Short mmCIF file of C-alpha atoms and ligand atoms in Angstrom, two decimals:
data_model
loop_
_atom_site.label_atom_id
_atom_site.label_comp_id
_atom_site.label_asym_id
_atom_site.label_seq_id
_atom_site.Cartn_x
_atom_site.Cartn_y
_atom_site.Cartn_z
CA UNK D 1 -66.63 -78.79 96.01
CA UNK D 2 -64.26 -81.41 94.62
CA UNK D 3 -65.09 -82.75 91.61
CA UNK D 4 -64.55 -86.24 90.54
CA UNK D 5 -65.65 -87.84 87.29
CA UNK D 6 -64.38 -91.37 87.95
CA UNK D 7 -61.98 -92.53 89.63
CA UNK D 8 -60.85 -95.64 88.34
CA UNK D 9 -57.28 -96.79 89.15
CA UNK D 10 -57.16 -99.23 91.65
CA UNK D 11 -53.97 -99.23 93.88
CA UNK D 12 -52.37 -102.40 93.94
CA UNK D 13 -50.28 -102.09 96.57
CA UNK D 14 -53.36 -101.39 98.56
CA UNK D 15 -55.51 -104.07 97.35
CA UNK D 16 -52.17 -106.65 97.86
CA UNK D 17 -52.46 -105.67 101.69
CA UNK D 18 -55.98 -106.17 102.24
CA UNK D 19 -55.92 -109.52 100.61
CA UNK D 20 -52.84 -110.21 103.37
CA UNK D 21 -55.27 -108.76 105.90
CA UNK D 22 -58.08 -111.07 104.10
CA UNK D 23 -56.20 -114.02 104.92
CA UNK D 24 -54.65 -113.26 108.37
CA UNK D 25 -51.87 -111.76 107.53
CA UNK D 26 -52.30 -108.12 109.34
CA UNK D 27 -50.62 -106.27 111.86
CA UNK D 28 -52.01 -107.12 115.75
CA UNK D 29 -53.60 -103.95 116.19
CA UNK D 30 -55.54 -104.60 112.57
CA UNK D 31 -59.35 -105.39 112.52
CA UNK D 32 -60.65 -107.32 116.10
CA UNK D 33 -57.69 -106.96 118.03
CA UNK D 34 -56.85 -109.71 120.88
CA UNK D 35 -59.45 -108.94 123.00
CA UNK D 36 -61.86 -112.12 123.74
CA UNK D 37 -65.72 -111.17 122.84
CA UNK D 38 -67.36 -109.65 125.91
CA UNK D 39 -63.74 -108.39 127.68
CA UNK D 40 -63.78 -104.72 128.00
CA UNK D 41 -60.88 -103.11 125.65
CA UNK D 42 -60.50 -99.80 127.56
CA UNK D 43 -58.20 -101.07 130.46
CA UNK D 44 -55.65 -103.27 128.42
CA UNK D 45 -54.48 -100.57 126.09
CA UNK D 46 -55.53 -102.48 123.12
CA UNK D 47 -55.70 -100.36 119.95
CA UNK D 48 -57.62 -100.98 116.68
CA UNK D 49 -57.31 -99.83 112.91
CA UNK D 50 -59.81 -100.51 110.78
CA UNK D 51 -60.96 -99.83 106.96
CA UNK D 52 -64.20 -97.70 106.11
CA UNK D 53 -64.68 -98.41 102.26
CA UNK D 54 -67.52 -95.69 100.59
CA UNK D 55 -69.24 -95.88 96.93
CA UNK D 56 -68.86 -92.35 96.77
CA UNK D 57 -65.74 -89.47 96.43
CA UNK D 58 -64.66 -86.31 98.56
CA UNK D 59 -67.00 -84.07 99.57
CA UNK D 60 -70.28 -86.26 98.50
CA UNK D 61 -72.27 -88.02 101.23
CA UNK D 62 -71.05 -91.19 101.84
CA UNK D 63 -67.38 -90.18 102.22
CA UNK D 64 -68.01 -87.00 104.47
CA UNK D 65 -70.65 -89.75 106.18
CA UNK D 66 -68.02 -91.87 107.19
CA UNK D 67 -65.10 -89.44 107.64
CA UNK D 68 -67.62 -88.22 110.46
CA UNK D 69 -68.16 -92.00 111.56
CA UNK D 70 -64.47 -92.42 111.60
CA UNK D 71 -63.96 -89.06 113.53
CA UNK D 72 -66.09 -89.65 116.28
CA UNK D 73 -64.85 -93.29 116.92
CA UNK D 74 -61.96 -92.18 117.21
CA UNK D 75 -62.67 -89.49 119.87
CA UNK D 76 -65.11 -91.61 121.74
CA UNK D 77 -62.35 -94.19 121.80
CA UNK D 78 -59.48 -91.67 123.09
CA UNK D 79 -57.53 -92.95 120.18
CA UNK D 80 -58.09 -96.37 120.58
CA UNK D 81 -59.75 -96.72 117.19
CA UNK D 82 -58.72 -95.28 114.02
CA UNK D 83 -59.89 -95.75 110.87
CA UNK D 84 -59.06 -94.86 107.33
CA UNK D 85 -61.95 -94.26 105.08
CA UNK D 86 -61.46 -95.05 101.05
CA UNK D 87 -62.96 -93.42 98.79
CA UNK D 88 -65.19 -94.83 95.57
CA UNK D 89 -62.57 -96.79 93.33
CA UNK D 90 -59.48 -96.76 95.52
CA UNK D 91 -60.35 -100.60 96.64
CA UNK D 92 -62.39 -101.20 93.10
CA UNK D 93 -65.67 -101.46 92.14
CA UNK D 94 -69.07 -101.08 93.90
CA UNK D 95 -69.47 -105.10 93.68
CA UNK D 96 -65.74 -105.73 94.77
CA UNK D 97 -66.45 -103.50 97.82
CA UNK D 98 -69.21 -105.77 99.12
CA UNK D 99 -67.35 -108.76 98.38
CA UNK D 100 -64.00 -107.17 100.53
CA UNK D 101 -66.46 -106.37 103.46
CA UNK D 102 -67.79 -109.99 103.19
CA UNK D 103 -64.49 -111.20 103.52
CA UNK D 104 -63.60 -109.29 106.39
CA UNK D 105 -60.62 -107.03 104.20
CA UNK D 106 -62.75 -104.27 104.98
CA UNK D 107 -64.42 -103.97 108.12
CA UNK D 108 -67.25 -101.41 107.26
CA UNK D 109 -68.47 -100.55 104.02
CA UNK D 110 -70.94 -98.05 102.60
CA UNK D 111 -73.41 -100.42 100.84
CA UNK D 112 -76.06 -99.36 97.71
CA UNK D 113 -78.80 -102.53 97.80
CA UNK D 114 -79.24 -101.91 94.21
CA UNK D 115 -75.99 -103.33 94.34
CA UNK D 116 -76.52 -106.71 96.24
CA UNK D 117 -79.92 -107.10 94.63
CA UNK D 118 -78.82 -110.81 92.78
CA UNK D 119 -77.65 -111.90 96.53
CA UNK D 120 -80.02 -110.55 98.82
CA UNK D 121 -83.35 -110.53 96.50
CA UNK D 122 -85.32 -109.32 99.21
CA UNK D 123 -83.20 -105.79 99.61
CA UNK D 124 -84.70 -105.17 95.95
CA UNK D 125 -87.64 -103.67 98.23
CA UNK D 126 -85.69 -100.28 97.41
CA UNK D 127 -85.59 -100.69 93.94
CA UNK D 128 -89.81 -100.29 94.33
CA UNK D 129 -90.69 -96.76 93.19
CA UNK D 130 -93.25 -94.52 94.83
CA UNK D 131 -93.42 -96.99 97.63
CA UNK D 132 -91.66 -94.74 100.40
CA UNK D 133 -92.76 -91.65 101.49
CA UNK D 134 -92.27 -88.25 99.10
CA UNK D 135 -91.68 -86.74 102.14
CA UNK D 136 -87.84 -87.22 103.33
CA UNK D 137 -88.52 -86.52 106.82
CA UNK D 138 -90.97 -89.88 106.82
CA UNK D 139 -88.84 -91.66 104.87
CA UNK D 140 -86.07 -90.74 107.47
CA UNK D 141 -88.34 -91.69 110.24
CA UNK D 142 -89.40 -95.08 108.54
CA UNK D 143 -85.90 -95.83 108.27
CA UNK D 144 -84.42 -95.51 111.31
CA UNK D 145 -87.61 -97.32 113.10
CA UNK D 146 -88.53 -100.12 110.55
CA UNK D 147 -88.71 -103.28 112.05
CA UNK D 148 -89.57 -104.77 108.52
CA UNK D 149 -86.06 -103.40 107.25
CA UNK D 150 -83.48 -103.08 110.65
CA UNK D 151 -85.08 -106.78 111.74
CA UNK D 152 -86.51 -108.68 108.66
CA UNK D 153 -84.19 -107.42 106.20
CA UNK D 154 -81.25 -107.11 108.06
CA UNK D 155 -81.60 -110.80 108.74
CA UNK D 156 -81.26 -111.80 105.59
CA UNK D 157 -78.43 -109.81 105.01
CA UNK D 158 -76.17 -111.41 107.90
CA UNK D 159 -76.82 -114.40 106.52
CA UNK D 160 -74.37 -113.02 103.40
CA UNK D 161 -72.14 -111.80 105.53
CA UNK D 162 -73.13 -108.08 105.78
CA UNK D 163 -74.45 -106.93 108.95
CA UNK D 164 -76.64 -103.58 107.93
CA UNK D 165 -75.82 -100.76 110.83
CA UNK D 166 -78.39 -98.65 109.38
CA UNK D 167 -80.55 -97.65 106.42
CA UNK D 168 -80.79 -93.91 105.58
CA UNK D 169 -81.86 -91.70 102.81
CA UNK D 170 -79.35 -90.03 100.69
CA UNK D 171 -82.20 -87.92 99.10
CA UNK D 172 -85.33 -88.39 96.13
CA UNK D 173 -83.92 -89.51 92.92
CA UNK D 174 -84.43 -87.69 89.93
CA UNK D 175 -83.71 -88.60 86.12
CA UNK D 176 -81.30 -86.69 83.44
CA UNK D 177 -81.56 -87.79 79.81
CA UNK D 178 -80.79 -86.52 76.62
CA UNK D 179 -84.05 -86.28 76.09
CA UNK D 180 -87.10 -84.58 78.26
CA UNK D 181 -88.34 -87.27 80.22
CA UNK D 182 -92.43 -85.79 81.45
CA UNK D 183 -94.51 -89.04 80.51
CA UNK D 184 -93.62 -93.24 80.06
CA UNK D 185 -94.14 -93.03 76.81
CA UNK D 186 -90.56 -90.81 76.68
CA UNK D 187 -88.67 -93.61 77.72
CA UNK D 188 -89.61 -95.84 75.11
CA UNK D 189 -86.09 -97.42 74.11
CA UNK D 190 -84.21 -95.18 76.30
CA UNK D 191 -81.13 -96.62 77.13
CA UNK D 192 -81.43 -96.43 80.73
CA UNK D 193 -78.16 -97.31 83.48
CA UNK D 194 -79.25 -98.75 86.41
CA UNK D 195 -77.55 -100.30 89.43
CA UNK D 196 -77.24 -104.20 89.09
CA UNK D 197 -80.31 -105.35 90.23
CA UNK D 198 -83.37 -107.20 88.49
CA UNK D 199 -85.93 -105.47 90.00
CA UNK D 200 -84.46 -101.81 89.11
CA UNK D 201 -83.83 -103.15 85.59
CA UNK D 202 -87.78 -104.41 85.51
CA UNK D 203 -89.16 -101.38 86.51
CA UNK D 204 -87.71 -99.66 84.00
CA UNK D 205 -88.58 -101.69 81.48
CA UNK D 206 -92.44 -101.23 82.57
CA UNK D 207 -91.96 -97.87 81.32
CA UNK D 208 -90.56 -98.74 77.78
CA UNK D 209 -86.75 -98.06 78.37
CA UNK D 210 -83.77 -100.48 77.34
CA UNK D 211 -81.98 -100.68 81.03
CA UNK D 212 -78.33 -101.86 80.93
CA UNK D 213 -76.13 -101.94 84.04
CA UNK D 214 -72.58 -99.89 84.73
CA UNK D 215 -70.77 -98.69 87.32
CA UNK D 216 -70.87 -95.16 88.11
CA UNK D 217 -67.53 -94.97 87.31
CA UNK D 218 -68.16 -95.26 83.87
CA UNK D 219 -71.35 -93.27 83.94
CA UNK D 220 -69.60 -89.61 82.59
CA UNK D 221 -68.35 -91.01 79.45
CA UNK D 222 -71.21 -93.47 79.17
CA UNK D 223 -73.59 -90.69 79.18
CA UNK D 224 -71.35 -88.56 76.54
CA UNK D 225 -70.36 -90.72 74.14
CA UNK D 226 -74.01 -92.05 74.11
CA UNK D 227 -73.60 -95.84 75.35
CA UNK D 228 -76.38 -94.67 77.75
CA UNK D 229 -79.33 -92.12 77.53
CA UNK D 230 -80.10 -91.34 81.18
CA UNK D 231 -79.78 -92.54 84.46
CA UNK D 232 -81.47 -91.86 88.09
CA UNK D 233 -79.78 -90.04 91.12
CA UNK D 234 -80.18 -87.90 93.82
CA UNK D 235 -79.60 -83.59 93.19
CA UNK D 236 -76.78 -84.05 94.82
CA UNK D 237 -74.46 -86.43 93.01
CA UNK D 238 -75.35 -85.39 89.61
CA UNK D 239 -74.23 -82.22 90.34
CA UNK D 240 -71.30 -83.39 92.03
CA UNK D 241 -70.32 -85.98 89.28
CA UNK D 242 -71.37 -83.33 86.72
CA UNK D 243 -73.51 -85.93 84.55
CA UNK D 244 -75.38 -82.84 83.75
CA UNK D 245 -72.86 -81.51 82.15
CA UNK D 246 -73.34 -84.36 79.45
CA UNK D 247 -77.43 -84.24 79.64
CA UNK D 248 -79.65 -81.69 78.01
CA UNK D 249 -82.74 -82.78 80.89
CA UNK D 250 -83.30 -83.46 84.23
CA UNK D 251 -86.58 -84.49 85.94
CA UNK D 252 -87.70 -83.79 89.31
CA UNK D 253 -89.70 -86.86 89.30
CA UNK D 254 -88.94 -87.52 93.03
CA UNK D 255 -89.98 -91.23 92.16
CA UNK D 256 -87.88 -92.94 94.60
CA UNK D 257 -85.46 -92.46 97.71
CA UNK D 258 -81.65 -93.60 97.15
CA UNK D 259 -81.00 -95.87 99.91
CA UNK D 260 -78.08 -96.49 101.38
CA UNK D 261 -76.72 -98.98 104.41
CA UNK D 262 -73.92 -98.44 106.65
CA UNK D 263 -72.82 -102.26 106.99
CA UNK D 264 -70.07 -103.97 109.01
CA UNK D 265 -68.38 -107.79 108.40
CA UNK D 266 -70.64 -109.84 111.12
CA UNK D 267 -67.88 -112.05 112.68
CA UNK D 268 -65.42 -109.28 113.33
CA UNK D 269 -68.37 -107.06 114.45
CA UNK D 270 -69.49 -109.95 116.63
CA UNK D 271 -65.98 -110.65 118.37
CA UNK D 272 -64.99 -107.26 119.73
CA UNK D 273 -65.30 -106.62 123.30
CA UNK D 274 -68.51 -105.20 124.35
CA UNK D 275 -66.82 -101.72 125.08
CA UNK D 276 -66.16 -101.26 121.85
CA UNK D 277 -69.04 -102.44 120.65
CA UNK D 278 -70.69 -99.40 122.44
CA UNK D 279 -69.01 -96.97 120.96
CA UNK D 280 -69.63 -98.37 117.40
CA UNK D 281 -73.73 -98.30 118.53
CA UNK D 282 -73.44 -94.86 119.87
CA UNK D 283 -71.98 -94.01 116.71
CA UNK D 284 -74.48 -95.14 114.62
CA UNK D 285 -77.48 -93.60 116.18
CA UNK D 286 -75.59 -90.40 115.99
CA UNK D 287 -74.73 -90.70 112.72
CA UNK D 288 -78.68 -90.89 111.60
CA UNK D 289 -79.47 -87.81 112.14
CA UNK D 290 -75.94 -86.21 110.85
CA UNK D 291 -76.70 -88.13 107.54
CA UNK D 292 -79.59 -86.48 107.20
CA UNK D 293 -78.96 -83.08 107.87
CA UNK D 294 -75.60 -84.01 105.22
CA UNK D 295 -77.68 -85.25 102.30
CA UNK D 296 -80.66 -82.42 102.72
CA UNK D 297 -77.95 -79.66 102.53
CA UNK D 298 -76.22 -80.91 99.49
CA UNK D 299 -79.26 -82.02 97.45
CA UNK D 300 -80.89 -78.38 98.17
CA UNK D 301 -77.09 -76.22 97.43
CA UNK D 302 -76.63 -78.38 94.39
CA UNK D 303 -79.61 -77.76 92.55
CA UNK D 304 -78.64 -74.61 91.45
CA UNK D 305 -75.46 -75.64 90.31
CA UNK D 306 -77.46 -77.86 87.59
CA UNK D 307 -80.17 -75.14 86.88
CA UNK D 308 -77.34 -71.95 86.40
CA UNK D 309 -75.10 -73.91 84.18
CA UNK D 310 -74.43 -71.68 81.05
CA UNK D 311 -71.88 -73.60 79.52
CA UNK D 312 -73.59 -77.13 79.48
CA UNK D 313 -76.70 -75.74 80.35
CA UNK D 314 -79.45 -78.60 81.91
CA UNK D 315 -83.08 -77.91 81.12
CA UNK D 316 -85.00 -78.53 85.07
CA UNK D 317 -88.60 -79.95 84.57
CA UNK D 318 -90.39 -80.98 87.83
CA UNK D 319 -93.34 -83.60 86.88
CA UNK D 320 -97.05 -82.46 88.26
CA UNK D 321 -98.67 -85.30 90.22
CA UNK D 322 -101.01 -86.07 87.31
CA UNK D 323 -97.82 -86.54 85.66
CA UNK D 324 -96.02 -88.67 87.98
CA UNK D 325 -99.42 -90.57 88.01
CA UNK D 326 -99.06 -92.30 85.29
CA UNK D 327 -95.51 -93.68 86.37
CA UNK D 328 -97.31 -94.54 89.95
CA UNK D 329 -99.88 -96.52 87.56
CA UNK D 330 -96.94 -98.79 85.92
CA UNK D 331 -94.70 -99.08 88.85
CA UNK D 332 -97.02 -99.70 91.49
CA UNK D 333 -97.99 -103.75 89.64
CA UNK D 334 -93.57 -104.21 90.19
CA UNK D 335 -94.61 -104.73 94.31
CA UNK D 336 -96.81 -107.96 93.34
CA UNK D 337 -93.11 -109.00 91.06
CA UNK D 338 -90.86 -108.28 93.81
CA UNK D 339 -93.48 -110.41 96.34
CA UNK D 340 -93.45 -113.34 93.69
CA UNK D 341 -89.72 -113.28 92.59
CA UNK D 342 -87.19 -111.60 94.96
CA UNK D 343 -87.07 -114.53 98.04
CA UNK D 344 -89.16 -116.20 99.95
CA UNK D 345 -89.31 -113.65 102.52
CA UNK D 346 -90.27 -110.63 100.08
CA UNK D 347 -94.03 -110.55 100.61
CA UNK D 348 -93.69 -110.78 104.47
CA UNK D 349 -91.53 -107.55 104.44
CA UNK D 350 -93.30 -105.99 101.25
CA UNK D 351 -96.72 -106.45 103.62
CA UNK D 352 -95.02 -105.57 107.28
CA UNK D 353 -92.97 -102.26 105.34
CA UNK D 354 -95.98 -100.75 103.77
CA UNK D 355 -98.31 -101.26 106.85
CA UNK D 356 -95.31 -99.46 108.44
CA UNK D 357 -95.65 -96.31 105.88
CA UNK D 358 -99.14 -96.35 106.45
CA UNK D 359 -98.88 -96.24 110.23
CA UNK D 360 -96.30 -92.74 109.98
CA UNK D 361 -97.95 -91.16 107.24
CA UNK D 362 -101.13 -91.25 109.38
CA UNK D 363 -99.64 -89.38 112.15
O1 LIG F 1 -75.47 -94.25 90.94
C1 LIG F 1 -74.67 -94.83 91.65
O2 LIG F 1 -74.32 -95.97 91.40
C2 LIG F 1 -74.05 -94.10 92.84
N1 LIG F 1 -75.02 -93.16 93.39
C3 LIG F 1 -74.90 -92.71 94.61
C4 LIG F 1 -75.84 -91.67 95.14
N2 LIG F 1 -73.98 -93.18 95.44
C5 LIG F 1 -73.04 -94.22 95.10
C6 LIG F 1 -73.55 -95.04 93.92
O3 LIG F 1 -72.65 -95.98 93.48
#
């Protein structure tokens, strides 16, 4: 497996021709093509390139995610659609990335909501933890069938100018600090890095920690030179960023599920042909179960990568459930925040999402 600290540089030859493309200025065969909305593509020989940007590097889930995406477009398509996938940093950073896709100089995009949580309050529902199900399988499940988040939610995204494909797990979160983190009383001042989002920020100051926000591209030498403590992720990209090579702990706390959407720009989205269209759908509903399978392989090989570690070695603690009790106990009062403070929609979806996980744990 590659591995990639951060991967800052931003080409600026690359950005220069997206902000053409931004503006009008591509090739013919860029983004919607000619085709009127509704026309079928497949007879006129049109041809399409498009732009798949990812938060995340070679060989971590996003990118091999959309590589995939892009692979099977293109065969469904015959080679009428091709698309180049970027990796995290090549078009900037997380925020940029959403602001490109709004634009329409990107035409899909790989999207965090703990990075969108000041625009769309409401998709601060995932900062929430212990509110989806421990088990991945549900969570999968609840996902892919939510009307609360692929109706309600999604909404309110499209009016911003992101049109959410999908939701789907990339695995439980766990924390690494540079200290043992068992009980809330060990992250009393803990300088915690979160994603940029209120709601993530809150709940970790509920515990007693001091959360600041950074990019993950900043996160390796933030967590070694000591500007941050700790920070939350799934197995999987820990190991693959090696954070734990710069923490002494990690935590199976398994206290919430890293969401992630697969988003396209709306208008573009909206004009192709309904051919193409297809394809894209097809795509998608494929591509849930293929995510799955892609984040539960990684997050179980990686572990061991942390836990067999002799030269930086990581000390593994998983909590007991009395333990993660008494972070249920201070993070469950965050719901009746995020109903009172992120939108006016937030209670509706907080009400119709946990009837939902009710409904499939019950099965
Ligand atoms: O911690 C983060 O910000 C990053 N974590 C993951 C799992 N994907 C991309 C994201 O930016």
């Amino acid at each position: 497996m590659k591995k990639n600290k951060f991967r800052w540089l931003v080409s600026t030859a690359l950005l220069s021709s997206l902000m053409l493309a931004a503006c009008g200025g591509g090739e013919s065969d860029d983004g919607g093509g000619d085709t009127d909305n509704g026309e079928s593509a497949e007879g006129n020989g049109e041809t399409y390139q498009w732009r798949f940007v990812t938060e995340e590097n070679d060989g971590q889930v996003q990118y091999e995610y959309a590589e995939e995406f892009a692979k099977r477009l293109e065969e469904k398509s015959d080679g009428q659609i091709t698309m180049d996938v970027y990796e995290f940093g090549g078009l900037g950073s997380e925020v940029d990335q959403v602001e490109q896709l709004q634009s329409g100089a990107v035409e899909f995009a790989i999207v965090s909501p703990g990075f969108t949580g000041t625009m769309v309050e409401e998709g601060q529902i995932f900062a929430l933890q212990f509110l989806l199900p421990d088990d991945q399988e549900v969570t999968h499940e609840l996902l892919n069938t939510s009307e609360a988040l692929n109706e309600d939610l999604a909404a309110l995204y499209e009016e911003n100018n992101i049109k959410p494909l999908s939701f789907w797990t990339e695995g439980a979160m766990q924390w690494t600090g540079n200290r043992e983190l068992t009980e809330p009383a060990d992250f009393e001042g803990f300088k915690m890095r979160t994603q940029d989002s209120p709601l993530i920020q809150k709940s970790y100051k509920a515990y007693g920690a001091d959360p600041s926000v950074m990019s993950w591209g900043e996160l390796y030498s933030g967590l070694q030179t000591g500007t941050v403590d700790g920070q939350e992720n799934p197995i999987f990209f820990i190991a693959d960023a090696s954070f734990h090579e710069v923490q002494d702990y990690m935590t199976i706390s398994n206290h919430n599920t890293y969401v992630a959407m697969t988003t396209v720009n709306p208008s573009f989205y909206n004009d192709l042909p309904d051919d193409i269209k297809e394809i894209i759908d097809e795509t998608v509903e494929e591509m849930r179960d293929v995510g799955f399978e892609l984040q539960d392989d990684l997050n179980n090989e990686l572990l061991s990568e942390i836990e067999e570690n002799e030269e930086n070695p990581t000390e593994v603690t998983k909590l007991t459930e009395e333990q993660r009790d008494a972070f249920r106990e201070l993070a469950i009062p965050q719901r009746d925040f995020y109903k009172e403070n992120a939108g006016d929609q937030a209670g509706e979806i907080l009400d119709k999402l946990e009837s939902e996980i009710e409904e499939l744990e019950g099965e």
